[in-house]
JSON list of C-alpha atoms in Angstrom, two decimals:
[
{"chain": "A", "resi": 23, "resn": "MET", "atom": "CA", "xyz": [-3.38, 13.47, -23.12]},
{"chain": "A", "resi": 24, "resn": "THR", "atom": "CA", "xyz": [-3.84, 11.08, -20.22]},
{"chain": "A", "resi": 25, "resn": "LEU", "atom": "CA", "xyz": [-7.31, 10.76, -18.74]},
{"chain": "A", "resi": 26, "resn": "GLU", "atom": "CA", "xyz": [-7.21, 10.21, -15.01]},
{"chain": "A", "resi": 27, "resn": "GLN", "atom": "CA", "xyz": [-9.78, 9.25, -12.46]},
{"chain": "A", "resi": 28, "resn": "VAL", "atom": "CA", "xyz": [-9.52, 10.12, -8.78]},
{"chain": "A", "resi": 29, "resn": "ILE", "atom": "CA", "xyz": [-10.27, 7.18, -6.50]},
{"chain": "A", "resi": 30, "resn": "LYS", "atom": "CA", "xyz": [-10.11, 6.73, -2.76]},
{"chain": "A", "resi": 31, "resn": "THR", "atom": "CA", "xyz": [-6.96, 4.84, -1.81]},
{"chain": "A", "resi": 32, "resn": "SER", "atom": "CA", "xyz": [-9.05, 2.48, 0.31]},
{"chain": "A", "resi": 33, "resn": "ASP", "atom": "CA", "xyz": [-10.92, 1.43, -2.88]},
{"chain": "A", "resi": 34, "resn": "LEU", "atom": "CA", "xyz": [-7.86, 0.74, -5.05]},
{"chain": "A", "resi": 35, "resn": "ILE", "atom": "CA", "xyz": [-7.65, -2.83, -6.37]},
{"chain": "A", "resi": 36, "resn": "GLY", "atom": "CA", "xyz": [-5.93, -4.77, -9.16]},
{"chain": "A", "resi": 37, "resn": "PRO", "atom": "CA", "xyz": [-3.94, -2.89, -11.81]},
{"chain": "A", "resi": 38, "resn": "ALA", "atom": "CA", "xyz": [-4.95, 0.52, -10.41]},
{"chain": "A", "resi": 39, "resn": "LEU", "atom": "CA", "xyz": [-3.48, -0.41, -7.01]},
{"chain": "A", "resi": 40, "resn": "ASP", "atom": "CA", "xyz": [-0.36, -1.90, -8.58]},
{"chain": "A", "resi": 41, "resn": "TRP", "atom": "CA", "xyz": [0.10, 1.24, -10.68]},
{"chain": "A", "resi": 42, "resn": "ALA", "atom": "CA", "xyz": [-0.14, 3.43, -7.56]},
{"chain": "A", "resi": 43, "resn": "VAL", "atom": "CA", "xyz": [2.39, 1.25, -5.71]},
{"chain": "A", "resi": 44, "resn": "ALA", "atom": "CA", "xyz": [4.78, 1.45, -8.66]},
{"chain": "A", "resi": 45, "resn": "LYS", "atom": "CA", "xyz": [4.41, 5.23, -8.61]},
{"chain": "A", "resi": 46, "resn": "CYS", "atom": "CA", "xyz": [5.28, 5.24, -4.88]},
{"chain": "A", "resi": 47, "resn": "GLU", "atom": "CA", "xyz": [8.33, 3.13, -5.72]},
{"chain": "A", "resi": 48, "resn": "GLY", "atom": "CA", "xyz": [9.51, 5.79, -8.18]},
{"chain": "A", "resi": 49, "resn": "MET", "atom": "CA", "xyz": [8.37, 4.08, -11.38]},
{"chain": "A", "resi": 50, "resn": "ASP", "atom": "CA", "xyz": [6.12, 6.84, -12.66]},
{"chain": "A", "resi": 51, "resn": "PRO", "atom": "CA", "xyz": [5.07, 6.23, -16.28]},
{"chain": "A", "resi": 52, "resn": "SER", "atom": "CA", "xyz": [4.36, 9.95, -16.66]},
{"chain": "A", "resi": 53, "resn": "GLU", "atom": "CA", "xyz": [8.11, 10.53, -16.22]},
{"chain": "A", "resi": 54, "resn": "GLY", "atom": "CA", "xyz": [9.29, 8.65, -19.27]},
{"chain": "A", "resi": 55, "resn": "GLY", "atom": "CA", "xyz": [8.17, 5.13, -18.48]},
{"chain": "A", "resi": 56, "resn": "THR", "atom": "CA", "xyz": [5.48, 3.00, -20.02]},
{"chain": "A", "resi": 57, "resn": "TYR", "atom": "CA", "xyz": [2.82, 0.81, -18.49]},
{"chain": "A", "resi": 58, "resn": "ASP", "atom": "CA", "xyz": [0.95, -2.04, -20.16]},
{"chain": "A", "resi": 59, "resn": "PRO", "atom": "CA", "xyz": [-2.33, -2.37, -18.21]},
{"chain": "A", "resi": 60, "resn": "ILE", "atom": "CA", "xyz": [-3.35, -5.58, -19.96]},
{"chain": "A", "resi": 61, "resn": "ASN", "atom": "CA", "xyz": [-0.25, -7.46, -18.83]},
{"chain": "A", "resi": 62, "resn": "ASN", "atom": "CA", "xyz": [0.36, -5.27, -15.76]},
{"chain": "A", "resi": 63, "resn": "PHE", "atom": "CA", "xyz": [3.94, -4.66, -16.87]},
{"chain": "A", "resi": 64, "resn": "PHE", "atom": "CA", "xyz": [6.16, -1.63, -16.25]},
{"chain": "A", "resi": 65, "resn": "ALA", "atom": "CA", "xyz": [9.08, -0.49, -18.35]},
{"chain": "A", "resi": 66, "resn": "TRP", "atom": "CA", "xyz": [10.76, 2.43, -16.65]},
{"chain": "A", "resi": 67, "resn": "ARG", "atom": "CA", "xyz": [14.27, 3.60, -17.39]},
{"chain": "A", "resi": 68, "resn": "SER", "atom": "CA", "xyz": [16.39, 0.44, -17.10]},
{"chain": "A", "resi": 69, "resn": "ILE", "atom": "CA", "xyz": [13.73, -1.49, -15.16]},
{"chain": "A", "resi": 70, "resn": "SER", "atom": "CA", "xyz": [11.24, -3.82, -16.82]},
{"chain": "A", "resi": 71, "resn": "ARG", "atom": "CA", "xyz": [9.13, -6.04, -14.65]},
{"chain": "A", "resi": 72, "resn": "LYS", "atom": "CA", "xyz": [5.75, -7.40, -13.81]},
{"chain": "A", "resi": 73, "resn": "ALA", "atom": "CA", "xyz": [4.20, -5.00, -11.34]},
{"chain": "A", "resi": 74, "resn": "ASP", "atom": "CA", "xyz": [1.76, -7.22, -9.48]},
{"chain": "A", "resi": 75, "resn": "PHE", "atom": "CA", "xyz": [2.57, -5.86, -6.02]},
{"chain": "A", "resi": 76, "resn": "SER", "atom": "CA", "xyz": [-0.92, -6.62, -4.69]},
{"chain": "A", "resi": 77, "resn": "ARG", "atom": "CA", "xyz": [-0.60, -10.33, -5.58]},
{"chain": "A", "resi": 78, "resn": "ASN", "atom": "CA", "xyz": [3.12, -11.07, -5.32]},
{"chain": "A", "resi": 79, "resn": "TRP", "atom": "CA", "xyz": [4.79, -11.48, -1.92]},
{"chain": "A", "resi": 80, "resn": "THR", "atom": "CA", "xyz": [8.22, -11.33, -3.57]},
{"chain": "A", "resi": 81, "resn": "LEU", "atom": "CA", "xyz": [7.57, -7.73, -4.66]},
{"chain": "A", "resi": 82, "resn": "ALA", "atom": "CA", "xyz": [5.42, -6.59, -1.74]},
{"chain": "A", "resi": 83, "resn": "GLY", "atom": "CA", "xyz": [7.34, -8.27, 1.09]},
{"chain": "A", "resi": 84, "resn": "PRO", "atom": "CA", "xyz": [10.34, -5.91, 0.97]},
{"chain": "A", "resi": 85, "resn": "ILE", "atom": "CA", "xyz": [7.99, -2.91, 0.92]},
{"chain": "A", "resi": 86, "resn": "ILE", "atom": "CA", "xyz": [6.04, -4.24, 3.91]},
{"chain": "A", "resi": 87, "resn": "GLU", "atom": "CA", "xyz": [9.28, -4.78, 5.83]},
{"chain": "A", "resi": 88, "resn": "ARG", "atom": "CA", "xyz": [10.90, -1.48, 4.83]},
{"chain": "A", "resi": 89, "resn": "GLU", "atom": "CA", "xyz": [7.79, 0.57, 5.58]},
{"chain": "A", "resi": 90, "resn": "ARG", "atom": "CA", "xyz": [7.05, -1.37, 8.79]},
{"chain": "A", "resi": 91, "resn": "ILE", "atom": "CA", "xyz": [3.50, -2.24, 7.81]},
{"chain": "A", "resi": 92, "resn": "ASN", "atom": "CA", "xyz": [1.71, -4.51, 10.27]},
{"chain": "A", "resi": 93, "resn": "LEU", "atom": "CA", "xyz": [-0.98, -6.94, 9.12]},
{"chain": "A", "resi": 94, "resn": "VAL", "atom": "CA", "xyz": [-3.77, -8.50, 11.14]},
{"chain": "A", "resi": 95, "resn": "ALA", "atom": "CA", "xyz": [-6.85, -10.54, 10.22]},
{"chain": "A", "resi": 96, "resn": "VAL", "atom": "CA", "xyz": [-10.07, -8.74, 11.14]},
{"chain": "A", "resi": 97, "resn": "ASP", "atom": "CA", "xyz": [-13.01, -10.55, 12.77]},
{"chain": "A", "resi": 98, "resn": "GLU", "atom": "CA", "xyz": [-15.00, -12.29, 10.07]},
{"chain": "A", "resi": 99, "resn": "SER", "atom": "CA", "xyz": [-18.35, -11.52, 11.71]},
{"chain": "A", "resi": 100, "resn": "VAL", "atom": "CA", "xyz": [-19.29, -9.62, 8.55]},
{"chain": "A", "resi": 101, "resn": "GLY", "atom": "CA", "xyz": [-19.21, -12.85, 6.55]},
{"chain": "A", "resi": 102, "resn": "GLN", "atom": "CA", "xyz": [-15.80, -12.61, 4.96]},
{"chain": "A", "resi": 103, "resn": "VAL", "atom": "CA", "xyz": [-12.27, -12.27, 6.22]},
{"chain": "A", "resi": 104, "resn": "GLU", "atom": "CA", "xyz": [-10.85, -8.79, 5.91]},
{"chain": "A", "resi": 105, "resn": "TRP", "atom": "CA", "xyz": [-7.27, -7.78, 6.57]},
{"chain": "A", "resi": 106, "resn": "ALA", "atom": "CA", "xyz": [-6.12, -4.62, 8.28]},
{"chain": "A", "resi": 107, "resn": "ALA", "atom": "CA", "xyz": [-2.78, -3.03, 7.52]},
{"chain": "A", "resi": 108, "resn": "GLU", "atom": "CA", "xyz": [-1.40, -0.37, 9.79]},
{"chain": "A", "resi": 109, "resn": "GLN", "atom": "CA", "xyz": [1.57, 1.88, 9.56]},
{"chain": "A", "resi": 110, "resn": "GLY", "atom": "CA", "xyz": [2.58, 4.58, 11.93]},
{"chain": "A", "resi": 111, "resn": "SER", "atom": "CA", "xyz": [4.99, 5.85, 14.48]},
{"chain": "A", "resi": 112, "resn": "THR", "atom": "CA", "xyz": [5.52, 3.85, 17.62]},
{"chain": "A", "resi": 113, "resn": "THR", "atom": "CA", "xyz": [8.03, 4.93, 20.19]},
{"chain": "A", "resi": 114, "resn": "PHE", "atom": "CA", "xyz": [9.36, 2.50, 22.79]},
{"chain": "A", "resi": 115, "resn": "SER", "atom": "CA", "xyz": [11.61, 3.75, 25.50]},
{"chain": "A", "resi": 116, "resn": "ALA", "atom": "CA", "xyz": [13.39, 1.18, 27.64]},
{"chain": "A", "resi": 117, "resn": "SER", "atom": "CA", "xyz": [14.61, 3.90, 29.97]},
{"chain": "A", "resi": 118, "resn": "SER", "atom": "CA", "xyz": [11.16, 5.38, 30.50]},
{"chain": "A", "resi": 119, "resn": "TYR", "atom": "CA", "xyz": [8.87, 3.44, 32.77]},
{"chain": "A", "resi": 120, "resn": "SER", "atom": "CA", "xyz": [5.48, 4.21, 34.18]},
{"chain": "A", "resi": 121, "resn": "TYR", "atom": "CA", "xyz": [4.77, 4.11, 37.88]},
{"chain": "A", "resi": 122, "resn": "ASP", "atom": "CA", "xyz": [4.09, 0.36, 37.79]},
{"chain": "A", "resi": 123, "resn": "SER", "atom": "CA", "xyz": [7.43, -0.43, 36.09]},
{"chain": "A", "resi": 124, "resn": "GLU", "atom": "CA", "xyz": [5.89, -1.25, 32.72]},
{"chain": "A", "resi": 125, "resn": "PRO", "atom": "CA", "xyz": [7.66, -0.05, 29.55]},
{"chain": "A", "resi": 126, "resn": "VAL", "atom": "CA", "xyz": [6.20, 3.07, 28.02]},
{"chain": "A", "resi": 127, "resn": "ILE", "atom": "CA", "xyz": [4.99, 2.75, 24.44]},
{"chain": "A", "resi": 128, "resn": "THR", "atom": "CA", "xyz": [3.73, 5.86, 22.71]},
{"chain": "A", "resi": 129, "resn": "PHE", "atom": "CA", "xyz": [1.64, 5.64, 19.56]},
{"chain": "A", "resi": 130, "resn": "ALA", "atom": "CA", "xyz": [1.70, 8.61, 17.24]},
{"chain": "A", "resi": 131, "resn": "GLU", "atom": "CA", "xyz": [-0.28, 8.92, 14.02]},
{"chain": "A", "resi": 132, "resn": "ILE", "atom": "CA", "xyz": [-1.25, 5.48, 12.75]},
{"chain": "A", "resi": 133, "resn": "SER", "atom": "CA", "xyz": [-2.90, 4.78, 9.42]},
{"chain": "A", "resi": 134, "resn": "VAL", "atom": "CA", "xyz": [-5.13, 1.68, 9.21]},
{"chain": "A", "resi": 135, "resn": "VAL", "atom": "CA", "xyz": [-6.45, 0.40, 5.87]},
{"chain": "A", "resi": 136, "resn": "LEU", "atom": "CA", "xyz": [-8.59, -2.68, 5.12]},
{"chain": "A", "resi": 137, "resn": "GLY", "atom": "CA", "xyz": [-8.41, -5.09, 2.21]},
{"chain": "A", "resi": 138, "resn": "PRO", "atom": "CA", "xyz": [-9.70, -8.50, 1.11]},
{"chain": "A", "resi": 139, "resn": "THR", "atom": "CA", "xyz": [-6.18, -9.98, 1.22]},
{"chain": "A", "resi": 140, "resn": "PRO", "atom": "CA", "xyz": [-3.06, -9.19, 3.25]},
{"chain": "A", "resi": 141, "resn": "LEU", "atom": "CA", "xyz": [-1.25, -7.79, 0.21]},
{"chain": "A", "resi": 142, "resn": "VAL", "atom": "CA", "xyz": [-4.12, -5.60, -0.94]},
{"chain": "A", "resi": 143, "resn": "ALA", "atom": "CA", "xyz": [-4.45, -4.16, 2.58]},
{"chain": "A", "resi": 144, "resn": "ALA", "atom": "CA", "xyz": [-0.69, -3.61, 2.89]},
{"chain": "A", "resi": 145, "resn": "MET", "atom": "CA", "xyz": [-0.31, -1.99, -0.52]},
{"chain": "A", "resi": 146, "resn": "ARG", "atom": "CA", "xyz": [-3.32, 0.29, 0.08]},
{"chain": "A", "resi": 147, "resn": "CYS", "atom": "CA", "xyz": [-1.72, 1.30, 3.37]},
{"chain": "A", "resi": 148, "resn": "TYR", "atom": "CA", "xyz": [1.58, 2.01, 1.62]},
{"chain": "A", "resi": 149, "resn": "VAL", "atom": "CA", "xyz": [-0.07, 4.11, -1.10]},
{"chain": "A", "resi": 150, "resn": "ALA", "atom": "CA", "xyz": [-2.09, 6.03, 1.50]},
{"chain": "A", "resi": 151, "resn": "SER", "atom": "CA", "xyz": [1.08, 6.85, 3.42]},
{"chain": "A", "resi": 152, "resn": "LYS", "atom": "CA", "xyz": [2.83, 8.18, 0.31]},
{"chain": "A", "resi": 153, "resn": "LEU", "atom": "CA", "xyz": [0.07, 9.65, -1.87]},
{"chain": "A", "resi": 154, "resn": "GLY", "atom": "CA", "xyz": [-2.79, 10.36, 0.54]},
{"chain": "A", "resi": 155, "resn": "GLU", "atom": "CA", "xyz": [-6.42, 9.32, 0.86]},
{"chain": "A", "resi": 156, "resn": "ALA", "atom": "CA", "xyz": [-7.21, 9.77, -2.84]},
{"chain": "A", "resi": 157, "resn": "VAL", "atom": "CA", "xyz": [-5.12, 9.04, -5.92]},
{"chain": "A", "resi": 158, "resn": "ALA", "atom": "CA", "xyz": [-5.45, 10.06, -9.57]},
{"chain": "A", "resi": 159, "resn": "VAL", "atom": "CA", "xyz": [-4.90, 6.93, -11.66]},
{"chain": "A", "resi": 160, "resn": "PRO", "atom": "CA", "xyz": [-5.19, 6.45, -15.42]},
{"chain": "A", "resi": 161, "resn": "ALA", "atom": "CA", "xyz": [-8.86, 5.88, -16.22]},
{"chain": "A", "resi": 162, "resn": "LYS", "atom": "CA", "xyz": [-8.00, 2.89, -18.42]},
{"chain": "A", "resi": 163, "resn": "LEU", "atom": "CA", "xyz": [-6.89, 1.01, -15.28]},
{"chain": "A", "resi": 164, "resn": "MET", "atom": "CA", "xyz": [-10.23, 1.34, -13.55]},
{"chain": "A", "resi": 165, "resn": "GLY", "atom": "CA", "xyz": [-11.93, -1.23, -15.75]},
{"chain": "A", "resi": 166, "resn": "ALA", "atom": "CA", "xyz": [-8.92, -3.52, -16.09]}
]
């Protein structure tokens, strides 16, 4: 029996965030894989790897590019730098122009998530886009 804890996606950090990203990537331990929370290591089907998405640009970079996640530093007037990650639909039409001959850009639903680092913000944004605003993660990851 696996004990789970529901947490807001915007609060995910560390192994809990990495676990949620791995789940979004199709490496769900509940479907025959295993996860070692101490070493943050996944073994799933024929894949075994360190799953530190929220700290490793080599793992997170392809996700950021594929999912078209944009990152921007937020004003540090609150005393610390925060990062915002956004993902959403943007439509640009070169053949559609407004009355003043400027290109028309239409923004549809955009999801913006904050984080203390670019990767944490980006991975929270990715998880939110796939799993929603709250995620059930193994309780043992919450204190890891």
